[in-house]
Amino acid sequence: MSSNYLICTGCQKEYPLDRIFPRCDNCFEPLEVRFVSTKKFITDKALFSRNILEHYAHFYPFSEIEQKLSLKEGFTPLIKADKLSQLLEIDNIYLKNETVNPTWSFKDRGTYVGVQHALSLGCDTIGTLSSGNMAVSVAAYGARAGLKTIILVSADIPSEKIGPILIYHPILIKVSGDYGQIYYDSLKIGRELGIYFLSSDVPFRVEGSKSIAFEICEQLDYKVPDYILIPTSSGGNGRGIIKGFLEFYEKGLITKLPQFICIQLAGCAPIYQAWINKEDSVSTIKNPVAIDNAIANPFPPSGKALLRLLRKFRGIVTTVSDEEALSGQLMLAREGIFAQPAASVSIAALQKLKAEGVINKESRCVAIITGAGIKYTGILEKHNFNVAASTLEELKDIIISKLAD
Ligand SMILES: *Cc1c(COP(=O)(O)O)cnc(C)c1O
Ligand SMILES: [Zn+2]
């Protein structure tokens, strides 16, 4: 037997590793892997002990940081998607998988950085306005930090979205009224009462997002890709990612900038509307109809700021339909990633821009997969998945017939 093998946890019988049956032929107990490494011990512990603020300390204005508040956000995988490359006929597609963050979306980066800032100001209460990923993220980090946490949600929040916020035990308030206005009013109330609202595009949330850009640069060995695809709602994340590339560029760590592509859903695309109409300001979308609220802010508070950046740095803004987002979700699943529709628009946009001739075959593209599909299982009904069923007697035949399909 070589030094790498399977061993039965019951009778100790050994098996080679190239075996798909996971239990022992003798005693039917589970097998386990024995791996005898030639290296004596792991020397580089940096990845496990550091967090993003420590790793990129030169790019953040904190003299002290509170390690304990980190839930190990960031340091997410950059995955090469060869099947998607083949399907979309684009040579290099990478997926920046933000679904693996502590609360399953990139929001955790900004929440962590924001909480650090709140603490450095001596705040004992934080808050946010959100009905989705940001609410969950702020509630989690508020709990972790032991801060009072106020989560404002819109009055019509679906009940399936409340539980995942309340589990962290925040003060949750349903607010009726114009969502765009609640955002500004909550910031004002926060200022009066000393509550640090970590909402969509506050500066330290944007600071969190810039670490996405830093990581992509490191992961690609500082060879900047041609395109970065960013699902866009309030515009805060897009601003952060662009800022990150700019900071590395200014420090000479990279020698060019990628082209930034912001994607909105066609049913709620205020930034896109302003972009094609060549307007500097963004108008509120009156009756948004979009499959996933995570990218359907009808009045994006960072819309104008993002437009300024995109105009300055050769950006692109595009939209995809709800159906295209859902098909993007299925395509990502083929690579083993379960993203929410809001995050899947990156892939839908790749397909569309390739067909339009904007992106060519030789391009190197990084799609930001902003949040996980597990957050929004209600939507899966739209896929009309079919399920086979069998009795125990028929099982073997049914498996054979299914495999032949
Ligand atoms: C918040 C969010 C976005 C949009 O980010 P903005 O900073 O609001 O533009 C996109 N996708 C997911 C999954 C999100 O949670
Ligand atoms: Zn100003």
Coordinates of C-alpha atoms and ligand atoms in Angstrom, one line a residue:
M1 CA 0.0 0.0 0.0
S2 CA 1.3 3.5 -0.9
S3 CA 1.3 6.2 1.7
N4 CA -2.0 7.6 0.6
Y5 CA -5.0 5.3 1.1
L6 CA -8.4 4.6 2.6
I7 CA -8.7 2.8 5.8
C8 CA -11.8 1.3 7.4
T9 CA -12.7 3.0 10.7
G10 CA -14.0 -0.3 11.9
C11 CA -11.7 -3.2 10.9
Q12 CA -8.7 -1.2 9.7
K13 CA -8.8 -2.8 6.2
E14 CA -7.0 -0.7 3.7
Y15 CA -8.2 0.3 0.2
P16 CA -6.7 2.3 -2.6
L17 CA -7.9 5.9 -3.0
D18 CA -9.5 5.5 -6.4
R19 CA -12.7 4.0 -5.1
I20 CA -16.1 5.5 -5.2
F21 CA -17.8 3.2 -2.7
P22 CA -17.2 4.9 0.7
R23 CA -17.8 2.0 3.1
C24 CA -15.9 -1.2 3.9
D25 CA -16.6 -4.5 2.1
N26 CA -15.9 -6.5 5.2
C27 CA -17.7 -4.7 8.0
F28 CA -19.6 -2.0 6.2
E29 CA -18.2 0.8 8.4
P30 CA -17.2 4.1 6.8
L31 CA -13.7 4.5 5.3
E32 CA -11.4 7.4 6.0
V33 CA -8.5 8.9 4.1
R34 CA -5.0 8.3 5.4
F35 CA -2.5 10.7 4.0
V36 CA 1.1 10.7 5.0
S37 CA 2.6 13.9 4.1
T38 CA 6.3 14.3 3.5
K39 CA 6.2 17.9 4.8
K40 CA 6.5 18.1 8.6
F41 CA 4.2 21.0 9.4
I42 CA 2.4 24.0 8.1
T43 CA 4.5 27.1 8.4
D44 CA 2.4 29.8 6.8
K45 CA -0.4 30.6 9.2
A46 CA -1.1 34.1 7.8
L47 CA -4.2 33.2 6.0
F48 CA -5.8 31.8 9.1
S49 CA -4.8 34.5 11.5
R50 CA -5.2 37.7 9.5
N51 CA -8.3 39.5 8.3
I52 CA -8.7 41.9 5.4
L53 CA -7.9 45.0 7.4
E54 CA -4.6 43.5 8.6
H55 CA -3.7 42.1 5.2
Y56 CA -4.3 45.4 3.4
A57 CA -3.5 47.6 6.4
H58 CA -1.6 50.1 4.2
F59 CA -4.8 50.9 2.4
Y60 CA -7.0 51.6 5.5
P61 CA -7.0 54.5 7.9
F62 CA -7.1 52.6 11.1
S63 CA -4.4 52.9 13.7
E64 CA -5.9 50.1 15.7
I65 CA -8.3 47.3 14.7
E66 CA -10.4 45.0 16.8
Q67 CA -9.5 41.5 15.6
K68 CA -12.3 39.8 17.5
L69 CA -15.0 41.5 15.4
S70 CA -14.0 39.7 12.3
L71 CA -16.0 36.7 11.1
K72 CA -13.3 36.0 8.5
E73 CA -15.0 37.9 5.7
G74 CA -13.3 38.2 2.4
F75 CA -10.4 36.1 1.1
T76 CA -13.0 34.5 -1.2
P77 CA -12.0 32.2 -4.0
L78 CA -11.4 33.3 -7.6
I79 CA -12.4 30.3 -9.7
K80 CA -11.7 29.7 -13.3
A81 CA -14.9 28.7 -15.1
D82 CA -13.9 26.6 -18.1
K83 CA -17.3 25.2 -18.9
L84 CA -18.8 28.7 -19.0
S85 CA -15.9 29.8 -21.2
Q86 CA -16.7 27.1 -23.6
L87 CA -20.4 27.8 -23.6
L88 CA -20.0 31.6 -24.0
E89 CA -17.0 31.4 -26.2
I90 CA -14.9 33.6 -24.1
D91 CA -11.4 32.3 -23.4
N92 CA -11.0 33.2 -19.7
I93 CA -13.8 33.6 -17.3
Y94 CA -13.2 33.8 -13.6
L95 CA -15.8 33.9 -10.8
K96 CA -15.1 35.9 -7.7
N97 CA -17.2 33.8 -5.3
E98 CA -18.6 36.2 -2.7
T99 CA -21.2 33.6 -1.7
V100 CA -18.8 32.1 0.7
N101 CA -18.7 35.1 3.1
P102 CA -19.9 34.6 6.7
T103 CA -23.5 35.8 5.8
W104 CA -23.3 34.6 2.2
S105 CA -22.8 37.9 0.4
F106 CA -20.0 40.5 -0.2
K107 CA -21.8 42.9 2.2
D108 CA -19.8 41.4 5.1
R109 CA -16.7 43.1 3.9
G110 CA -18.2 46.6 4.3
T111 CA -20.0 45.7 7.5
Y112 CA -16.8 44.6 9.1
V113 CA -14.9 47.7 8.1
G114 CA -17.9 49.9 9.0
V115 CA -18.2 48.3 12.5
Q116 CA -14.5 49.0 13.0
H117 CA -15.1 52.6 12.2
A118 CA -18.2 52.8 14.4
L119 CA -16.2 51.5 17.4
S120 CA -13.3 53.8 16.7
L121 CA -15.9 56.6 17.1
G122 CA -17.1 55.2 20.3
C123 CA -20.6 54.3 19.0
D124 CA -22.5 51.7 20.9
T125 CA -25.4 51.4 18.3
I126 CA -25.3 50.6 14.7
G127 CA -28.1 50.2 12.1
T128 CA -29.0 49.8 8.5
L129 CA -31.9 50.1 6.1
S130 CA -32.3 46.9 4.1
S131 CA -34.6 44.0 3.5
G132 CA -32.0 41.6 2.4
N133 CA -28.3 40.8 2.5
M134 CA -27.2 44.0 4.2
A135 CA -29.8 43.6 7.0
V136 CA -28.5 40.1 7.7
S137 CA -24.9 41.1 7.6
V138 CA -25.3 44.1 9.9
A139 CA -27.4 42.1 12.3
A140 CA -24.7 39.4 12.4
Y141 CA -21.8 41.7 13.0
G142 CA -23.8 43.8 15.5
A143 CA -24.4 40.6 17.5
R144 CA -20.7 39.6 17.2
A145 CA -19.6 43.0 18.5
G146 CA -22.2 43.1 21.2
L147 CA -23.6 46.4 19.8
K148 CA -27.2 47.5 19.9
T149 CA -28.4 47.0 16.3
I150 CA -31.3 48.6 14.6
I151 CA -32.5 47.1 11.3
L152 CA -35.1 49.1 9.4
V153 CA -37.0 47.1 6.7
S154 CA -39.7 48.2 4.4
A155 CA -43.2 47.4 5.6
D156 CA -43.9 44.9 2.7
I157 CA -40.9 42.7 3.4
P158 CA -41.7 39.0 2.6
S159 CA -41.9 36.9 5.8
E160 CA -39.3 34.4 4.5
K161 CA -36.7 37.3 4.7
I162 CA -37.4 38.3 8.3
G163 CA -36.4 35.2 10.1
P164 CA -32.8 35.2 8.7
I165 CA -32.4 38.7 10.1
L166 CA -34.2 38.2 13.5
I167 CA -32.1 35.1 14.3
Y168 CA -29.2 37.5 15.2
H169 CA -31.6 39.3 17.6
P170 CA -31.5 42.9 16.4
I171 CA -34.1 45.6 17.0
L172 CA -36.1 45.2 13.8
I173 CA -38.6 47.9 12.7
K174 CA -40.9 47.8 9.7
V175 CA -41.1 51.3 8.2
S176 CA -43.8 52.3 5.8
G177 CA -43.1 55.1 3.4
D178 CA -40.9 55.9 0.5
Y179 CA -37.8 53.7 0.6
G180 CA -35.6 56.3 -0.9
Q181 CA -36.7 58.8 1.7
I182 CA -36.2 56.4 4.6
Y183 CA -32.6 56.1 3.6
Y184 CA -31.9 59.8 4.0
D185 CA -34.1 60.2 7.0
S186 CA -32.4 57.3 8.8
L187 CA -29.0 58.9 8.3
K188 CA -30.4 62.1 9.8
I189 CA -31.9 60.3 12.8
G190 CA -28.6 58.5 13.2
R191 CA -26.7 61.7 13.3
E192 CA -29.0 63.1 15.9
L193 CA -29.1 60.0 18.1
G194 CA -25.5 58.8 17.7
I195 CA -26.5 55.7 15.7
Y196 CA -24.0 54.6 13.1
F197 CA -26.1 53.6 10.1
L198 CA -24.0 51.3 7.9
S199 CA -26.3 51.6 4.9
S200 CA -25.7 51.0 1.2
D201 CA -23.0 53.4 0.3
V202 CA -21.6 54.9 3.5
P203 CA -17.9 55.5 3.1
F204 CA -16.6 52.6 5.2
R205 CA -18.9 50.1 3.5
V206 CA -17.4 51.2 0.2
E207 CA -14.0 50.8 1.8
G208 CA -14.9 47.2 2.5
S209 CA -15.8 46.5 -1.1
K210 CA -12.4 47.7 -2.4
S211 CA -10.8 44.6 -0.9
I212 CA -12.6 42.7 -3.6
A213 CA -10.4 44.5 -6.2
F214 CA -7.2 44.0 -4.1
E215 CA -7.8 40.2 -3.8
I216 CA -8.5 39.9 -7.6
C217 CA -5.2 41.6 -8.3
E218 CA -3.4 39.3 -6.0
Q219 CA -5.2 36.2 -7.2
L220 CA -4.3 37.0 -10.8
D221 CA -0.7 37.7 -9.9
Y222 CA -1.3 41.4 -10.7
K223 CA -2.2 40.7 -14.3
V224 CA -5.2 42.8 -14.5
P225 CA -8.2 41.3 -16.4
D226 CA -9.9 43.1 -19.3
Y227 CA -13.4 43.3 -17.7
I228 CA -14.9 43.2 -14.3
L229 CA -18.6 42.5 -14.2
I230 CA -20.5 44.0 -11.2
P231 CA -24.2 43.5 -10.4
T232 CA -25.2 47.0 -9.4
S233 CA -28.0 48.4 -7.2
S234 CA -27.1 51.3 -4.9
G235 CA -23.7 51.6 -6.7
G236 CA -21.7 51.3 -3.5
N237 CA -20.0 48.1 -4.4
G238 CA -19.1 49.3 -7.8
R239 CA -17.6 52.4 -6.4
G240 CA -15.6 50.3 -3.9
I241 CA -14.3 47.9 -6.6
I242 CA -13.2 50.7 -8.9
K243 CA -11.6 52.5 -5.9
G244 CA -9.6 49.4 -5.1
F245 CA -8.2 49.1 -8.6
L246 CA -7.4 52.8 -8.6
E247 CA -5.5 52.6 -5.3
F248 CA -3.4 49.7 -6.5
Y249 CA -2.8 51.5 -9.8
E250 CA -1.7 54.7 -8.0
K251 CA 0.7 52.7 -5.8
G252 CA 2.2 51.1 -9.0
L253 CA 1.1 47.6 -8.1
I254 CA -0.8 47.2 -11.3
T255 CA 0.0 49.0 -14.6
K256 CA -3.5 49.2 -16.2
L257 CA -7.1 49.3 -15.1
P258 CA -9.8 46.8 -16.2
Q259 CA -13.0 48.0 -17.9
F260 CA -15.8 48.1 -15.4
I261 CA -19.2 46.7 -16.5
C262 CA -22.1 47.5 -14.2
I263 CA -25.2 45.4 -14.7
Q264 CA -28.8 46.2 -13.6
L265 CA -32.1 44.3 -14.1
A266 CA -34.1 45.8 -16.9
G267 CA -37.2 46.2 -14.7
C268 CA -35.3 48.5 -12.3
A269 CA -32.4 50.2 -14.1
P270 CA -32.0 53.8 -12.9
I271 CA -28.3 54.0 -13.5
Y272 CA -28.6 52.4 -16.9
Q273 CA -31.3 54.9 -17.9
A274 CA -29.1 57.9 -16.9
W275 CA -26.2 56.3 -18.7
I276 CA -27.9 55.8 -22.1
N277 CA -29.6 59.2 -21.8
K278 CA -26.2 60.8 -21.1
E279 CA -27.6 62.4 -17.9
D280 CA -25.5 63.2 -14.8
S281 CA -28.2 62.6 -12.3
V282 CA -30.4 59.5 -11.7
S283 CA -34.2 59.6 -11.7
T284 CA -36.2 57.4 -9.4
I285 CA -37.8 54.3 -11.1
K286 CA -41.5 54.6 -10.3
N287 CA -42.9 51.0 -10.4
P288 CA -39.9 48.7 -10.3
V289 CA -40.6 45.1 -11.3
A290 CA -37.5 43.0 -10.7
I291 CA -37.0 39.4 -9.7
D292 CA -34.5 40.1 -7.0
N293 CA -34.6 43.1 -4.7
A294 CA -30.8 42.9 -4.0
I295 CA -30.2 44.7 -7.3
A296 CA -33.4 46.7 -7.5
N297 CA -32.9 49.9 -5.7
P298 CA -35.2 52.4 -7.5
F299 CA -33.2 55.4 -6.3
P300 CA -29.5 54.4 -6.0
P301 CA -27.8 56.8 -3.6
S302 CA -24.4 56.3 -5.3
G303 CA -25.8 56.4 -8.8
K304 CA -24.3 59.8 -9.7
A305 CA -21.0 59.0 -8.1
L306 CA -20.8 55.7 -10.0
L307 CA -21.7 57.4 -13.3
R308 CA -18.9 59.9 -12.8
L309 CA -16.4 57.0 -12.3
L310 CA -17.7 55.0 -15.2
R311 CA -17.5 58.0 -17.6
K312 CA -14.0 58.8 -16.4
F313 CA -12.7 55.2 -16.8
R314 CA -14.4 53.9 -19.9
G315 CA -17.0 51.9 -18.1
I316 CA -20.0 50.1 -19.5
V317 CA -23.5 49.9 -18.1
T318 CA -25.9 47.3 -19.3
T319 CA -29.1 45.5 -18.3
V320 CA -30.4 42.0 -18.5
S321 CA -34.0 40.7 -18.1
D322 CA -35.3 38.6 -15.2
E323 CA -35.3 35.6 -17.5
E324 CA -31.7 36.1 -18.4
A325 CA -30.8 36.4 -14.7
L326 CA -32.5 33.1 -14.0
S327 CA -30.7 31.4 -16.9
G328 CA -27.4 32.9 -15.5
Q329 CA -28.3 31.2 -12.2
L330 CA -28.6 27.8 -14.0
M331 CA -25.3 28.4 -15.8
L332 CA -23.4 29.2 -12.6
A333 CA -24.9 26.1 -11.0
R334 CA -23.2 24.1 -13.8
E335 CA -19.9 25.3 -12.3
G336 CA -21.0 24.3 -8.9
I337 CA -22.0 27.7 -7.6
F338 CA -25.4 28.5 -6.3
A339 CA -25.9 32.2 -6.7
Q340 CA -28.9 34.3 -6.1
P341 CA -30.5 35.9 -9.3
A342 CA -29.0 39.3 -8.4
A343 CA -25.5 37.8 -8.6
S344 CA -26.2 35.8 -11.7
V345 CA -26.7 38.9 -13.8
S346 CA -22.9 38.9 -14.2
I347 CA -23.1 35.8 -16.3
A348 CA -26.2 36.9 -18.2
A349 CA -24.4 40.1 -19.1
L350 CA -21.3 38.2 -20.3
Q351 CA -23.5 36.3 -22.7
K352 CA -25.2 39.4 -23.9
L353 CA -22.1 41.5 -24.4
K354 CA -20.4 38.7 -26.2
A355 CA -23.3 38.4 -28.6
E356 CA -23.3 42.2 -29.1
G357 CA -19.6 42.1 -29.9
V358 CA -18.6 44.3 -27.0
I359 CA -16.6 41.5 -25.4
N360 CA -14.4 39.4 -27.7
K361 CA -13.3 35.8 -27.5
E362 CA -9.8 36.6 -26.3
S363 CA -11.0 38.6 -23.3
R364 CA -10.2 37.9 -19.6
C365 CA -13.3 38.5 -17.6
V366 CA -13.9 38.4 -13.8
A367 CA -17.6 38.2 -12.8
I368 CA -18.4 39.2 -9.2
I369 CA -20.8 36.6 -7.8
T370 CA -22.2 38.9 -5.1
G371 CA -24.5 36.6 -3.1
A372 CA -25.7 33.1 -2.5
G373 CA -28.8 31.5 -3.8
I374 CA -29.7 29.9 -0.5
K375 CA -30.9 33.3 0.6
Y376 CA -33.7 33.3 -1.8
T377 CA -35.1 29.8 -2.3
G378 CA -38.6 31.0 -3.2
I379 CA -37.4 31.9 -6.6
L380 CA -36.4 28.4 -7.5
E381 CA -40.0 27.4 -8.4
K382 CA -39.5 29.5 -11.6
H383 CA -37.1 26.9 -12.9
N384 CA -39.7 24.1 -13.1
F385 CA -37.1 21.4 -12.1
N386 CA -38.3 17.9 -12.7
V387 CA -37.8 15.1 -10.2
A388 CA -37.7 11.4 -10.8
A389 CA -39.4 9.0 -8.3
S390 CA -39.0 5.3 -7.8
T391 CA -40.0 2.4 -5.6
L392 CA -37.1 0.4 -4.1
E393 CA -37.9 -2.4 -6.5
E394 CA -37.7 -0.2 -9.6
L395 CA -34.7 1.8 -8.4
K396 CA -31.9 0.1 -10.5
D397 CA -33.9 0.2 -13.7
I398 CA -34.8 3.8 -13.2
I399 CA -31.2 4.8 -12.6
I400 CA -30.2 3.0 -15.8
S401 CA -32.9 4.7 -17.8
K402 CA -32.1 8.1 -16.3
L403 CA -28.4 7.6 -17.1
A404 CA -29.4 6.8 -20.7
D405 CA -31.4 10.1 -21.1
Ligands
LIG1 C1 -26.2 44.5 -2.3 C2 -26.1 43.6 -3.4 C3 -25.8 44.0 -4.7 C4 -25.7 45.4 -5.1 O1 -24.7 46.1 -4.5 P1 -24.8 47.7 -4.5 O2 -23.6 48.1 -3.6 O3 -26.1 48.1 -3.8 O4 -24.7 48.3 -5.9 C5 -25.7 43.0 -5.7 N1 -25.8 41.7 -5.4 C6 -26.1 41.3 -4.2 C7 -26.2 39.8 -4.0 C8 -26.2 42.2 -3.1 O5 -26.5 41.8 -1.9
ZN2 ZN -19.9 66.6 -2.2

